[in-house]
């Protein structure tokens, strides 16, 4: 069994609580060095860091009213020619701080006069050393390949960093920020019980997790980022194709994934599309699909439904529904005799020069 991965999954609520409780001191250094407001923020990262960057960019736009975009490091050149260094902050996200594409991008943007804020879990890493300002991800050590607490701690760090900068720059609404923090605290309090519910659910569904050939994952709004990371986790650990689609996009042309034995996994994140997602669940199961529902919304009972405690705030899906995917990775990989505590190809990063 993926013992270490399960340990890291269960450590997450404590990690989130510490980051949240220590946020004033944790973000003070970065905020003091970034007193000058900017017009826009560009966030870059690869893999889970890219998904975390997309969630943060969306969050900054909604909570701060700030132009924000997430980009993979190798797709930055077009923006480099368009943006003004005096108006733009580049945030480089890398848990290890050793991603070669992120290092190269930071060097290039810094040479063009842009200010760089590194967000890493290692202040001595190459990405941190190349940047002007560093923000620490207080996630603790994580040695398994499929990141769990590192990814969710990265999202939380970016969210709270944004709120801290917004306060310093007089952006956003303080009432909305206070409401978000209250909902975040509720999500953290509920997380240990949610993880145990996920363990029990996945234990009962282990036979299905062992044989499903492909997973199509659907969500909406900011819940889509949890779906994307969930797909990455299943791909990394079960060695099967796993693809995330935004709900409306799926409805407009990807429905040929409906077939007997195919697995669909739905993450209803808000009431807006709840009825239609329920209708899709019924329709696809009638066509022979094997479905799972993971949600904090009120939902009809069923053996395929994992009902978790939480708020109807899609930006909290990373902390409410994503851990269920992580637990699926543990039980699914165990039943498939895959040791996801160890990389499938230990020499991959060295051969391809993707990590410094």
Coordinates of C-alpha atoms in Angstrom, one line a residue:
X1 CA 0.0 0.0 0.0
X2 CA 1.1 3.6 -0.6
X3 CA 1.8 4.1 3.1
X4 CA 3.8 7.3 2.8
X5 CA 1.3 8.9 0.4
X6 CA -1.6 8.1 2.7
X7 CA 0.4 9.6 5.6
X8 CA 0.9 12.9 3.7
X9 CA -2.8 13.0 2.8
X10 CA -3.8 12.8 6.4
X11 CA -1.2 15.4 7.4
X12 CA -2.8 18.0 5.1
X13 CA -5.4 19.5 7.6
X14 CA -2.7 20.2 10.1
X15 CA -0.5 21.8 7.5
X16 CA -3.3 24.0 6.3
X17 CA -4.2 25.0 9.8
X18 CA -0.6 26.0 10.6
X19 CA -0.3 28.1 7.4
X20 CA -3.6 29.8 8.1
X21 CA -2.9 30.5 11.7
X22 CA 0.7 31.8 11.0
X23 CA -0.3 33.8 7.9
X24 CA 0.6 37.2 9.4
X25 CA 4.2 36.3 10.1
X26 CA 4.5 33.9 7.2
X27 CA 3.7 36.5 4.5
X28 CA 5.1 39.6 6.3
X29 CA 8.5 39.5 4.6
X30 CA 7.2 39.2 1.1
X31 CA 4.5 41.9 1.6
X32 CA 7.1 44.3 3.0
X33 CA 9.3 43.9 0.0
X34 CA 6.3 44.3 -2.4
X35 CA 4.8 47.5 -1.2
X36 CA 4.4 49.0 -4.7
X37 CA 1.1 47.8 -6.3
X38 CA 1.1 46.3 -9.7
X39 CA -1.5 46.3 -12.5
X40 CA -1.2 42.6 -13.2
X41 CA 0.3 39.3 -11.9
X42 CA 1.6 36.5 -14.1
X43 CA 2.0 33.2 -12.3
X44 CA 4.1 30.4 -13.8
X45 CA 4.5 26.7 -12.9
X46 CA 4.6 23.2 -14.3
X47 CA 2.5 20.1 -13.4
X48 CA 0.7 20.5 -10.1
X49 CA 2.3 24.0 -9.7
X50 CA 0.6 25.1 -12.9
X51 CA -2.8 23.9 -11.7
X52 CA -2.1 25.7 -8.4
X53 CA -1.2 28.8 -10.5
X54 CA -4.4 28.7 -12.4
X55 CA -6.5 28.4 -9.3
X56 CA -4.6 31.4 -7.8
X57 CA -4.9 33.5 -10.9
X58 CA -8.7 32.9 -11.0
X59 CA -8.9 33.7 -7.2
X60 CA -6.9 37.0 -7.6
X61 CA -9.2 38.1 -10.4
X62 CA -12.3 37.5 -8.3
X63 CA -11.1 38.6 -4.8
X64 CA -8.8 41.4 -5.8
X65 CA -10.1 42.6 -9.1
X66 CA -6.5 42.3 -10.4
X67 CA -5.4 41.2 -13.9
X68 CA -3.9 37.7 -13.4
X69 CA -2.9 34.9 -15.7
X70 CA -1.3 31.5 -15.2
X71 CA 1.2 30.3 -17.8
X72 CA 3.5 27.3 -18.2
X73 CA 7.2 28.5 -18.3
X74 CA 7.8 27.6 -21.9
X75 CA 4.8 29.7 -23.1
X76 CA 5.9 33.0 -21.7
X77 CA 7.7 34.6 -24.6
X78 CA 4.6 36.2 -26.2
X79 CA 3.7 37.9 -22.9
X80 CA 7.3 39.0 -22.4
X81 CA 7.1 41.3 -25.4
X82 CA 3.7 42.7 -24.4
X83 CA 3.9 43.5 -20.7
X84 CA 5.4 46.5 -18.9
X85 CA 7.9 45.5 -16.1
X86 CA 6.8 48.4 -14.0
X87 CA 3.2 47.2 -14.0
X88 CA 3.7 43.4 -13.7
X89 CA 4.8 41.0 -11.0
X90 CA 5.9 37.6 -12.0
X91 CA 5.3 34.8 -9.5
X92 CA 7.3 31.6 -10.1
X93 CA 5.8 28.6 -8.4
X94 CA 7.8 25.4 -7.9
X95 CA 7.5 23.2 -4.8
X96 CA 11.0 21.8 -5.2
X97 CA 12.4 25.0 -6.7
X98 CA 14.4 22.9 -9.2
X99 CA 12.3 22.9 -12.3
X100 CA 14.7 23.8 -15.2
X101 CA 12.0 25.4 -17.3
X102 CA 11.0 27.7 -14.4
X103 CA 14.6 28.6 -13.7
X104 CA 15.2 29.5 -17.3
X105 CA 12.0 31.6 -17.4
X106 CA 12.9 33.5 -14.2
X107 CA 16.3 34.3 -15.5
X108 CA 14.9 35.6 -18.8
X109 CA 12.2 37.8 -17.2
X110 CA 14.6 39.1 -14.6
X111 CA 17.0 40.2 -17.3
X112 CA 14.2 42.1 -19.0
X113 CA 13.6 44.1 -15.8
X114 CA 10.6 42.2 -14.3
X115 CA 10.4 41.7 -10.5
X116 CA 10.2 38.1 -9.6
X117 CA 8.5 36.5 -6.5
X118 CA 9.4 32.9 -6.0
X119 CA 7.0 30.6 -4.2
X120 CA 8.9 27.4 -3.2
X121 CA 9.3 25.0 -0.3
X122 CA 13.1 25.4 -0.4
X123 CA 14.5 28.9 0.1
X124 CA 17.9 27.6 -1.0
X125 CA 16.6 26.2 -4.3
X126 CA 17.7 27.6 -7.7
X127 CA 14.3 29.3 -8.4
X128 CA 14.4 31.0 -5.0
X129 CA 18.0 32.2 -5.4
X130 CA 17.3 33.6 -8.9
X131 CA 14.3 35.6 -7.7
X132 CA 14.0 39.0 -6.0
X133 CA 11.6 37.9 -3.3
X134 CA 10.9 34.5 -1.8
X135 CA 7.7 33.1 -0.3
X136 CA 8.1 29.9 1.6
X137 CA 5.6 27.0 1.2
X138 CA 5.3 25.6 4.7
X139 CA 4.3 22.0 3.7
X140 CA 7.1 20.0 5.3
X141 CA 9.0 17.2 3.5
X142 CA 7.2 15.2 0.9
X143 CA 9.2 12.5 -0.8
X144 CA 6.7 10.6 -2.9
X145 CA 6.3 11.6 -6.6
X146 CA 2.5 12.3 -6.7
X147 CA 2.3 15.5 -4.6
X148 CA -0.4 15.8 -2.1
X149 CA 0.2 18.2 0.9
X150 CA 2.7 20.1 -1.2
X151 CA 0.1 20.9 -3.9
X152 CA -2.7 21.9 -1.6
X153 CA -0.3 23.9 0.6
X154 CA 0.9 25.7 -2.5
X155 CA -2.7 26.7 -3.4
X156 CA -3.3 27.9 0.1
X157 CA -0.1 29.8 0.2
X158 CA -0.9 31.6 -3.1
X159 CA -4.5 32.3 -1.9
X160 CA -3.4 33.8 1.4
X161 CA -0.4 35.6 -0.2
X162 CA -2.9 37.3 -2.6
X163 CA -5.1 38.4 0.3
X164 CA -2.1 39.8 2.1
X165 CA -1.0 41.7 -1.0
X166 CA -4.5 42.9 -1.6
X167 CA -4.7 44.3 1.9
X168 CA -1.4 46.1 1.5
X169 CA -2.4 47.5 -1.9
X170 CA -6.0 48.4 -0.9
X171 CA -7.5 45.9 -3.4
X172 CA -10.6 43.8 -3.0
X173 CA -13.3 43.9 -0.3
X174 CA -12.3 43.2 3.3
X175 CA -15.7 41.8 4.0
X176 CA -15.3 39.2 1.2
X177 CA -11.9 38.3 2.4
X178 CA -13.1 37.8 6.0
X179 CA -16.0 35.6 4.7
X180 CA -13.5 33.5 2.6
X181 CA -11.2 33.0 5.7
X182 CA -14.2 31.9 7.8
X183 CA -15.2 29.4 5.1
X184 CA -11.6 28.3 4.8
X185 CA -11.4 27.6 8.5
X186 CA -14.6 25.6 8.3
X187 CA -13.2 23.5 5.4
X188 CA -10.0 22.8 7.4
X189 CA -12.0 21.8 10.5
X190 CA -14.0 19.4 8.3
X191 CA -11.0 17.9 6.5
X192 CA -10.0 15.1 8.9
X193 CA -13.5 13.6 8.8
X194 CA -13.8 14.1 5.1
X195 CA -10.5 12.2 4.6
X196 CA -11.8 9.3 6.7
X197 CA -15.1 9.3 4.7
X198 CA -12.9 9.2 1.5
X199 CA -10.9 6.3 2.9
X200 CA -14.0 4.3 3.7
X201 CA -15.6 5.1 0.3
X202 CA -12.5 4.1 -1.7
X203 CA -12.1 0.9 0.4
X204 CA -15.6 0.0 -0.6
X205 CA -15.0 0.9 -4.3
X206 CA -11.5 -0.7 -4.5
X207 CA -12.7 -3.4 -7.0
X208 CA -13.9 -0.8 -9.4
X209 CA -10.8 1.3 -9.0
X210 CA -8.7 -1.7 -9.9
X211 CA -10.4 -2.3 -13.3
X212 CA -11.5 1.0 -14.7
X213 CA -9.8 1.6 -18.0
X214 CA -10.2 5.4 -18.3
X215 CA -11.5 8.2 -16.2
X216 CA -13.4 11.3 -17.4
X217 CA -13.7 13.9 -14.7
X218 CA -16.1 16.8 -14.9
X219 CA -16.5 19.9 -12.7
X220 CA -17.4 23.6 -13.0
X221 CA -16.2 27.0 -11.9
X222 CA -13.2 26.9 -9.7
X223 CA -13.9 23.3 -8.9
X224 CA -12.3 22.6 -12.3
X225 CA -8.9 23.0 -10.8
X226 CA -9.6 20.2 -8.3
X227 CA -10.8 18.1 -11.2
X228 CA -7.5 18.8 -13.1
X229 CA -5.3 17.9 -10.2
X230 CA -7.5 14.9 -9.5
X231 CA -7.0 13.7 -13.1
X232 CA -3.2 14.2 -12.7
X233 CA -3.1 12.2 -9.5
X234 CA -5.0 9.2 -11.0
X235 CA -2.8 9.3 -14.1
X236 CA 0.3 9.3 -12.0
X237 CA -0.7 6.5 -9.7
X238 CA -3.1 4.2 -11.5
X239 CA -1.3 4.4 -14.9
X240 CA -4.6 4.9 -16.8
X241 CA -5.8 7.8 -19.0
X242 CA -7.5 10.4 -16.8
X243 CA -8.9 13.6 -18.3
X244 CA -10.6 16.6 -16.7
X245 CA -13.2 18.7 -18.6
X246 CA -15.1 21.8 -17.7
X247 CA -18.7 20.7 -17.4
X248 CA -20.2 22.9 -20.1
X249 CA -17.3 22.2 -22.5
X250 CA -18.0 18.4 -22.1
X251 CA -21.6 18.8 -22.9
X252 CA -20.8 20.6 -26.1
X253 CA -18.9 17.8 -27.8
X254 CA -17.0 15.2 -25.7
X255 CA -19.9 12.9 -25.0
X256 CA -18.4 10.0 -27.0
X257 CA -16.8 9.0 -23.7
X258 CA -20.2 7.5 -22.8
X259 CA -19.9 3.8 -23.2
X260 CA -20.4 0.6 -21.1
X261 CA -17.7 0.2 -18.5
X262 CA -16.3 3.7 -18.9
X263 CA -15.8 5.6 -15.7
X264 CA -17.1 9.1 -15.1
X265 CA -16.3 11.1 -12.0
X266 CA -18.4 14.3 -11.3
X267 CA -17.5 17.1 -8.9
X268 CA -20.6 19.3 -8.6
X269 CA -19.1 22.5 -7.1
X270 CA -22.2 24.8 -7.0
X271 CA -26.0 24.8 -7.3
X272 CA -25.9 26.4 -10.8
X273 CA -25.4 23.1 -12.7
X274 CA -26.4 20.6 -10.0
X275 CA -29.6 19.5 -11.7
X276 CA -28.0 19.1 -15.0
X277 CA -25.0 17.2 -13.6
X278 CA -27.5 14.9 -11.8
X279 CA -29.3 14.4 -15.1
X280 CA -26.0 13.5 -16.8
X281 CA -25.1 11.1 -14.0
X282 CA -28.5 9.3 -14.5
X283 CA -28.1 9.4 -18.3
X284 CA -24.6 8.0 -18.4
X285 CA -25.3 5.2 -15.9
X286 CA -28.3 4.2 -18.0
X287 CA -25.8 3.8 -20.9
X288 CA -23.6 1.5 -18.9
X289 CA -21.0 4.0 -17.4
X290 CA -19.5 3.5 -14.0
X291 CA -19.9 6.8 -12.2
X292 CA -18.7 8.4 -9.0
X293 CA -20.0 11.6 -7.4
X294 CA -17.8 13.6 -5.0
X295 CA -19.5 16.7 -3.7
X296 CA -20.2 19.0 -0.7
X297 CA -23.7 19.8 -2.1
X298 CA -26.9 18.1 -1.1
X299 CA -27.2 15.1 -3.3
X300 CA -29.3 12.0 -3.6
X301 CA -28.0 8.9 -1.7
X302 CA -26.2 6.2 -3.6
X303 CA -23.3 3.8 -3.2
X304 CA -21.5 5.8 -5.9
X305 CA -21.9 9.1 -4.1
X306 CA -19.3 10.5 -1.7
X307 CA -21.0 13.3 0.3
X308 CA -18.5 15.5 2.1
X309 CA -18.8 18.4 4.5
X310 CA -18.0 21.8 3.2
X311 CA -19.1 25.2 1.8
X312 CA -20.6 25.9 -1.5
X313 CA -17.5 27.9 -2.5
X314 CA -15.8 26.4 -5.5
X315 CA -12.4 28.0 -4.6
X316 CA -12.3 25.6 -1.6
X317 CA -12.7 22.5 -3.7
X318 CA -9.0 21.9 -3.5
X319 CA -9.3 21.4 0.3
X320 CA -12.7 19.7 0.3
X321 CA -13.0 17.3 -2.7
X322 CA -9.4 16.9 -4.0
X323 CA -8.2 14.8 -1.0
X324 CA -10.8 12.1 -2.2
X325 CA -8.8 11.8 -5.4
X326 CA -5.6 11.4 -3.5
X327 CA -7.2 8.6 -1.4
X328 CA -8.4 7.0 -4.7
X329 CA -4.8 7.0 -5.8
X330 CA -3.7 5.1 -2.7
X331 CA -6.4 2.4 -2.9
X332 CA -6.5 2.1 -6.7
X333 CA -2.7 1.7 -6.9
X334 CA -2.7 -0.9 -4.2
X335 CA -5.3 -3.0 -6.0
X336 CA -3.3 -2.6 -9.2
X337 CA -0.1 -3.7 -7.5
X338 CA 1.5 -0.3 -8.3
X339 CA 3.9 1.2 -5.8
X340 CA 3.1 4.9 -6.1
X341 CA 5.5 5.7 -3.3
X342 CA 8.3 5.2 -5.8
X343 CA 8.7 6.7 -9.3
X344 CA 8.0 4.4 -12.2
X345 CA 11.1 5.8 -14.0
X346 CA 13.7 7.0 -11.4
X347 CA 16.1 8.3 -14.1
X348 CA 13.5 10.2 -16.1
X349 CA 14.2 13.8 -14.8
X350 CA 17.9 13.3 -15.2
X351 CA 17.7 12.0 -18.7
X352 CA 15.3 14.8 -19.8
X353 CA 17.0 17.5 -17.7
X354 CA 13.8 18.7 -16.2
X355 CA 15.0 19.1 -12.6
X356 CA 18.2 21.0 -11.6

